[in-house]
Every structure is written in C-alpha cells, then in structure tokens.
C-alpha cells in the first residue's frame, strides 16, 4: 500500500540528541538530587552519563526509554515514590532544561512543509512526554504542519509497542500499512513493524547501520534525505 502518513521519532531524528539532552540531563540530575553528592553520583551511574565528556553514553536508558521507565530507578535513588506525580515532576524539569538546548537536525520546518505540500499526514511519535514534545516542536516551528503529537503519556502506550502507531491510524482513518515511522532506534522500527507499517531508519542517532538495518525497510543517513526516498518509492521522476 502507498505511504499516506509519516510519523517521526523526535530525539535523534528531528532533534540532535547529544546537543539537546546531554546538557539537559545533567542539569535535571543536579536539580533533582538537590545538591546531595551521593545522590548525584548514583544518578550519573544508573544513567550511564560520562562526566569527562559530559555526554550521555549510547547504552544509557535515557536514549530510548521514557521517564515512566527510568523514573522508577531515579525515584529509588532520590528516596521518592515512583508515582505519576514524580514522573510529572521529572518531565517538567526535562522540558525546562531541554528547551534551553534544543538543537534541530537539518531543517525540520522545510522538511515538514515539503511533505505536507505533497499531501502526507504528519505526526510525532516519541517516548518523551507529549508536553515535552509539543514544547520542542513549538520552539522549532513545526506545529503548523503536524497533525498529531504522541508521547509516552498520550494514552496509546510507548514504543517499542505498536500502540502509538495504531492510535494514529485510528484517529486519522488510515490503515497501519499506509504509515511509515522514521526513527533512529530499534524501538522505533519495532513499533511500526508490529503495527504493519514501514520502518525507515536514520543514522543520526547512536545506533549504527548494522544494528538498525536488519529491522528496517529502508535506511537513510538523515531525515533530510526522506523526501528523495519517498519520491523514489512513489515512482516519481
């Protein structure tokens, strides 16, 4: 079936993960640890954060999971209850810190406006919170072209489960087989494949081609290569 709708992962796909989140994560750990050096050290350890380079390491849970996942360990370190209120506090702090550093990959406004002019339905499908994703999309000027923004807390579950893709399909009256999801992790690819859609991997995140290619229908270097790929798939000159 032809592709009628495109969902985008956010971090590592439309947003430079390291430039945006390495500084934001460090600031969030500082704020939540409240100046306690032992708590800060434990947060750095469990999040696989390299203090020498001030970078989140590729195997960190922060790369592809949501605060509902890694927040349980954070709560334990901080002596907090791992409940919705704590996760919302984490999300709020990550939104505030992420907005200070959000850095796009390529020219996402041009990309989305180009695809929208070709008639595609467009959405964000991220394991960030919906509020966090909307805040980033607002800052980057993407909201005019987006039909939906789906976060881990939008009511459809989170990647790698297919719920967000299926929820988008139902909301906009398209078949799951007509949806492509563009992402930089196997979570993205597994989610859309489980729904029956097309998996498009980008190499702008942490994962290498050899990790992503076995799970993807197509692999491109950057999301900015997507219009050419879609044109070739449609058989356009």
mmCIF file of C-alpha atoms in Angstrom:
data_model
loop_
_atom_site.group_PDB
_atom_site.id
_atom_site.type_symbol
_atom_site.label_atom_id
_atom_site.label_comp_id
_atom_site.label_asym_id
_atom_site.label_seq_id
_atom_site.Cartn_x
_atom_site.Cartn_y
_atom_site.Cartn_z
ATOM 1 C CA UNK A 1 0.000 0.000 0.000
ATOM 2 C CA UNK A 2 1.241 3.543 -0.670
ATOM 3 C CA UNK A 3 2.500 5.607 2.243
ATOM 4 C CA UNK A 4 -0.050 8.246 3.250
ATOM 5 C CA UNK A 5 1.177 9.183 6.717
ATOM 6 C CA UNK A 6 4.588 9.694 8.275
ATOM 7 C CA UNK A 7 5.386 9.553 11.964
ATOM 8 C CA UNK A 8 8.677 10.924 13.229
ATOM 9 C CA UNK A 9 10.594 9.955 16.290
ATOM 10 C CA UNK A 10 11.910 13.174 17.821
ATOM 11 C CA UNK A 11 15.249 12.798 19.608
ATOM 12 C CA UNK A 12 17.996 11.581 17.320
ATOM 13 C CA UNK A 13 15.723 12.007 14.307
ATOM 14 C CA UNK A 14 14.495 15.615 14.189
ATOM 15 C CA UNK A 15 16.450 16.825 17.231
ATOM 16 C CA UNK A 16 20.173 16.350 17.843
ATOM 17 C CA UNK A 17 20.193 14.038 20.862
ATOM 18 C CA UNK A 18 23.587 14.907 22.313
ATOM 19 C CA UNK A 19 23.431 18.690 21.839
ATOM 20 C CA UNK A 20 19.929 18.778 23.307
ATOM 21 C CA UNK A 21 19.903 16.168 26.029
ATOM 22 C CA UNK A 22 23.398 15.680 27.428
ATOM 23 C CA UNK A 23 23.382 19.147 28.988
ATOM 24 C CA UNK A 24 19.682 18.914 29.884
ATOM 25 C CA UNK A 25 20.064 15.536 31.607
ATOM 26 C CA UNK A 26 22.997 16.755 33.689
ATOM 27 C CA UNK A 27 21.025 19.811 34.799
ATOM 28 C CA UNK A 28 17.993 17.650 35.629
ATOM 29 C CA UNK A 29 20.111 15.298 37.738
ATOM 30 C CA UNK A 30 21.572 18.274 39.593
ATOM 31 C CA UNK A 31 18.175 19.784 40.284
ATOM 32 C CA UNK A 32 16.527 16.573 41.438
ATOM 33 C CA UNK A 33 19.457 15.492 43.607
ATOM 34 C CA UNK A 34 19.213 18.816 45.437
ATOM 35 C CA UNK A 35 22.962 19.206 45.832
ATOM 36 C CA UNK A 36 23.427 15.822 47.508
ATOM 37 C CA UNK A 37 26.722 14.488 46.041
ATOM 38 C CA UNK A 38 25.900 10.844 46.780
ATOM 39 C CA UNK A 39 22.520 11.029 45.043
ATOM 40 C CA UNK A 40 24.066 12.867 42.111
ATOM 41 C CA UNK A 41 26.783 10.230 41.789
ATOM 42 C CA UNK A 42 24.205 7.437 41.776
ATOM 43 C CA UNK A 43 22.091 9.188 39.138
ATOM 44 C CA UNK A 44 25.167 9.639 36.961
ATOM 45 C CA UNK A 45 25.942 5.924 37.368
ATOM 46 C CA UNK A 46 22.486 4.500 36.646
ATOM 47 C CA UNK A 47 22.011 6.774 33.638
ATOM 48 C CA UNK A 48 25.395 5.892 32.086
ATOM 49 C CA UNK A 49 26.444 9.533 31.946
ATOM 50 C CA UNK A 50 30.101 10.278 31.189
ATOM 51 C CA UNK A 51 31.259 13.142 33.401
ATOM 52 C CA UNK A 52 34.514 13.522 31.466
ATOM 53 C CA UNK A 53 32.877 14.300 28.129
ATOM 54 C CA UNK A 54 29.553 15.431 29.642
ATOM 55 C CA UNK A 55 27.727 13.087 27.299
ATOM 56 C CA UNK A 56 25.005 10.521 27.658
ATOM 57 C CA UNK A 57 26.555 7.201 26.610
ATOM 58 C CA UNK A 58 24.977 5.205 23.752
ATOM 59 C CA UNK A 59 23.661 2.410 26.008
ATOM 60 C CA UNK A 60 22.003 4.775 28.509
ATOM 61 C CA UNK A 61 18.341 4.237 29.342
ATOM 62 C CA UNK A 62 17.880 7.923 28.529
ATOM 63 C CA UNK A 63 18.405 7.232 24.841
ATOM 64 C CA UNK A 64 15.174 5.394 24.014
ATOM 65 C CA UNK A 65 13.154 4.860 27.205
ATOM 66 C CA UNK A 66 10.614 7.177 28.855
ATOM 67 C CA UNK A 67 10.563 8.689 32.334
ATOM 68 C CA UNK A 68 7.941 6.092 33.241
ATOM 69 C CA UNK A 69 10.699 3.518 32.688
ATOM 70 C CA UNK A 70 13.910 5.055 34.066
ATOM 71 C CA UNK A 71 11.984 7.215 36.545
ATOM 72 C CA UNK A 72 11.482 4.195 38.804
ATOM 73 C CA UNK A 73 15.245 3.949 39.389
ATOM 74 C CA UNK A 74 15.527 7.723 39.818
ATOM 75 C CA UNK A 75 12.827 7.654 42.500
ATOM 76 C CA UNK A 76 14.649 4.898 44.362
ATOM 77 C CA UNK A 77 17.913 6.861 44.361
ATOM 78 C CA UNK A 78 16.187 10.047 45.469
ATOM 79 C CA UNK A 79 14.004 8.421 48.129
ATOM 80 C CA UNK A 80 10.828 9.393 46.282
ATOM 81 C CA UNK A 81 7.675 7.444 45.452
ATOM 82 C CA UNK A 82 7.696 6.285 41.834
ATOM 83 C CA UNK A 83 4.224 7.573 41.048
ATOM 84 C CA UNK A 84 2.598 9.792 38.437
ATOM 85 C CA UNK A 85 3.357 12.942 40.418
ATOM 86 C CA UNK A 86 7.085 12.157 40.480
ATOM 87 C CA UNK A 87 7.178 11.308 36.771
ATOM 88 C CA UNK A 88 5.357 14.577 36.012
ATOM 89 C CA UNK A 89 7.935 16.467 38.077
ATOM 90 C CA UNK A 90 10.735 14.793 36.113
ATOM 91 C CA UNK A 91 9.035 15.584 32.816
ATOM 92 C CA UNK A 92 8.566 19.227 33.799
ATOM 93 C CA UNK A 93 12.246 19.618 34.667
ATOM 94 C CA UNK A 94 13.355 17.855 31.493
ATOM 95 C CA UNK A 95 11.083 20.135 29.440
ATOM 96 C CA UNK A 96 12.564 23.233 31.047
ATOM 97 C CA UNK A 97 16.145 22.103 30.603
ATOM 98 C CA UNK A 98 15.620 20.588 27.148
ATOM 99 C CA UNK A 99 14.170 23.823 25.783
ATOM 100 C CA UNK A 100 17.364 25.648 26.764
ATOM 101 C CA UNK A 101 19.411 23.402 24.491
ATOM 102 C CA UNK A 102 17.081 22.017 21.780
ATOM 103 C CA UNK A 103 19.035 21.762 18.503
ATOM 104 C CA UNK A 104 17.459 20.553 15.241
ATOM 105 C CA UNK A 105 18.924 18.119 12.740
ATOM 106 C CA UNK A 106 18.946 19.808 9.347
ATOM 107 C CA UNK A 107 15.925 21.984 8.579
ATOM 108 C CA UNK A 108 12.815 20.316 10.040
ATOM 109 C CA UNK A 109 10.409 23.178 9.147
ATOM 110 C CA UNK A 110 11.385 22.890 5.489
ATOM 111 C CA UNK A 111 11.123 19.109 5.654
ATOM 112 C CA UNK A 112 7.642 19.042 7.186
ATOM 113 C CA UNK A 113 6.298 21.812 4.965
ATOM 114 C CA UNK A 114 7.605 19.966 1.906
ATOM 115 C CA UNK A 115 5.996 16.687 2.924
ATOM 116 C CA UNK A 116 2.732 18.382 3.886
ATOM 117 C CA UNK A 117 2.613 20.034 0.445
ATOM 118 C CA UNK A 118 2.790 16.531 -1.034
ATOM 119 C CA UNK A 119 -0.305 15.520 0.900
ATOM 120 C CA UNK A 120 1.129 13.409 3.726
ATOM 121 C CA UNK A 121 -0.382 13.241 7.189
ATOM 122 C CA UNK A 122 2.391 14.027 9.667
ATOM 123 C CA UNK A 123 2.917 13.255 13.332
ATOM 124 C CA UNK A 124 5.462 12.954 16.116
ATOM 125 C CA UNK A 125 5.787 9.598 17.881
ATOM 126 C CA UNK A 126 8.190 9.852 20.805
ATOM 127 C CA UNK A 127 8.917 8.301 24.173
ATOM 128 C CA UNK A 128 9.334 11.820 25.514
ATOM 129 C CA UNK A 129 6.265 13.245 27.257
ATOM 130 C CA UNK A 130 3.632 14.765 24.997
ATOM 131 C CA UNK A 131 4.099 18.139 26.691
ATOM 132 C CA UNK A 132 7.859 17.942 26.183
ATOM 133 C CA UNK A 133 7.457 17.004 22.529
ATOM 134 C CA UNK A 134 4.981 19.821 21.924
ATOM 135 C CA UNK A 135 7.293 22.314 23.604
ATOM 136 C CA UNK A 136 10.186 21.283 21.358
ATOM 137 C CA UNK A 137 8.018 21.351 18.241
ATOM 138 C CA UNK A 138 6.740 24.813 19.135
ATOM 139 C CA UNK A 139 10.284 26.084 19.641
ATOM 140 C CA UNK A 140 11.395 24.615 16.323
ATOM 141 C CA UNK A 141 8.349 25.984 14.474
ATOM 142 C CA UNK A 142 6.939 22.570 13.486
ATOM 143 C CA UNK A 143 3.397 22.688 14.857
ATOM 144 C CA UNK A 144 1.724 24.214 11.752
ATOM 145 C CA UNK A 145 2.459 21.049 9.757
ATOM 146 C CA UNK A 146 1.807 18.400 12.409
ATOM 147 C CA UNK A 147 -1.484 16.535 12.613
ATOM 148 C CA UNK A 148 -0.652 14.861 15.950
ATOM 149 C CA UNK A 149 1.975 14.741 18.670
ATOM 150 C CA UNK A 150 2.112 11.419 20.514
ATOM 151 C CA UNK A 151 4.196 10.985 23.663
ATOM 152 C CA UNK A 152 4.586 8.080 26.058
ATOM 153 C CA UNK A 153 1.750 9.539 28.130
ATOM 154 C CA UNK A 154 -0.740 10.233 25.320
ATOM 155 C CA UNK A 155 -2.809 7.164 26.069
ATOM 156 C CA UNK A 156 -1.525 4.718 23.449
ATOM 157 C CA UNK A 157 1.421 3.198 25.300
ATOM 158 C CA UNK A 158 5.025 3.694 24.232
ATOM 159 C CA UNK A 159 7.488 2.322 21.751
ATOM 160 C CA UNK A 160 8.526 -0.424 21.013
ATOM 161 C CA UNK A 161 4.856 -1.382 21.361
ATOM 162 C CA UNK A 162 2.682 -0.595 18.310
ATOM 163 C CA UNK A 163 0.008 1.311 20.256
ATOM 164 C CA UNK A 164 1.002 4.857 19.206
ATOM 165 C CA UNK A 165 1.104 3.897 15.524
ATOM 166 C CA UNK A 166 -2.245 2.124 15.738
ATOM 167 C CA UNK A 167 -3.736 5.037 17.663
ATOM 168 C CA UNK A 168 -2.663 7.460 14.948
ATOM 169 C CA UNK A 169 -4.096 5.179 12.256
ATOM 170 C CA UNK A 170 -7.456 5.001 14.009
ATOM 171 C CA UNK A 171 -7.598 8.733 14.699
ATOM 172 C CA UNK A 172 -6.957 9.727 11.082
ATOM 173 C CA UNK A 173 -8.665 6.917 9.209
ATOM 174 C CA UNK A 174 -5.596 5.414 7.578
ATOM 175 C CA UNK A 175 -4.541 1.799 7.506
ATOM 176 C CA UNK A 176 -1.461 0.960 9.603
ATOM 177 C CA UNK A 177 0.085 -0.358 6.397
ATOM 178 C CA UNK A 178 -0.112 3.193 4.993
ATOM 179 C CA UNK A 179 2.049 4.623 7.803
ATOM 180 C CA UNK A 180 5.820 4.998 7.845
ATOM 181 C CA UNK A 181 7.740 5.728 11.036
ATOM 182 C CA UNK A 182 11.140 7.391 10.794
ATOM 183 C CA UNK A 183 13.460 6.823 13.739
ATOM 184 C CA UNK A 184 16.980 6.250 14.960
ATOM 185 C CA UNK A 185 16.439 3.283 17.305
ATOM 186 C CA UNK A 186 15.171 -0.279 17.167
ATOM 187 C CA UNK A 187 12.318 0.831 19.457
ATOM 188 C CA UNK A 188 11.033 2.960 16.574
ATOM 189 C CA UNK A 189 11.428 0.237 13.991
ATOM 190 C CA UNK A 190 9.862 -2.480 16.128
ATOM 191 C CA UNK A 191 6.851 -0.289 16.929
ATOM 192 C CA UNK A 192 5.925 0.402 13.325
ATOM 193 C CA UNK A 193 6.708 -3.102 12.081
ATOM 194 C CA UNK A 194 4.483 -4.578 14.797
ATOM 195 C CA UNK A 195 1.685 -2.313 13.556
ATOM 196 C CA UNK A 196 2.210 -3.419 9.963
ATOM 197 C CA UNK A 197 3.742 -0.181 8.661
ATOM 198 C CA UNK A 198 7.006 0.833 7.007
ATOM 199 C CA UNK A 199 10.158 1.228 9.107
ATOM 200 C CA UNK A 200 12.624 3.910 7.977
ATOM 201 C CA UNK A 201 15.860 4.117 9.959
ATOM 202 C CA UNK A 202 18.036 7.211 10.170
ATOM 203 C CA UNK A 203 21.719 7.154 11.126
ATOM 204 C CA UNK A 204 21.674 10.461 13.022
ATOM 205 C CA UNK A 205 21.353 8.890 16.469
ATOM 206 C CA UNK A 206 23.512 6.495 18.461
ATOM 207 C CA UNK A 207 22.690 3.275 16.597
ATOM 208 C CA UNK A 208 24.842 2.145 13.692
ATOM 209 C CA UNK A 209 23.655 0.870 10.317
ATOM 210 C CA UNK A 210 24.448 -2.743 11.213
ATOM 211 C CA UNK A 211 22.197 -2.508 14.270
ATOM 212 C CA UNK A 212 19.265 -0.869 12.503
ATOM 213 C CA UNK A 213 19.322 -2.368 9.004
ATOM 214 C CA UNK A 214 18.003 -5.838 9.946
ATOM 215 C CA UNK A 215 14.868 -4.225 11.412
ATOM 216 C CA UNK A 216 14.284 -1.532 8.778
ATOM 217 C CA UNK A 217 12.660 -1.458 5.362
ATOM 218 C CA UNK A 218 14.864 1.474 4.397
ATOM 219 C CA UNK A 219 17.940 3.168 5.889
ATOM 220 C CA UNK A 220 18.881 6.801 5.196
ATOM 221 C CA UNK A 221 21.679 8.925 6.605
ATOM 222 C CA UNK A 222 19.471 11.768 7.787
ATOM 223 C CA UNK A 223 15.819 12.707 7.974
ATOM 224 C CA UNK A 224 16.630 15.349 5.364
ATOM 225 C CA UNK A 225 17.031 12.507 2.852
ATOM 226 C CA UNK A 226 13.408 11.447 3.376
ATOM 227 C CA UNK A 227 11.756 13.434 0.538
ATOM 228 C CA UNK A 228 14.017 11.798 -2.050
ATOM 229 C CA UNK A 229 13.360 8.339 -0.608
ATOM 230 C CA UNK A 230 9.593 8.856 -0.648
ATOM 231 C CA UNK A 231 9.757 10.178 -4.193
ATOM 232 C CA UNK A 232 11.647 7.081 -5.320
ATOM 233 C CA UNK A 233 9.187 4.784 -3.564
ATOM 234 C CA UNK A 234 6.269 6.527 -5.273
ATOM 235 C CA UNK A 235 7.959 6.089 -8.632
ATOM 236 C CA UNK A 236 8.080 9.817 -9.283
ATOM 237 C CA UNK A 237 10.694 11.171 -11.684
#
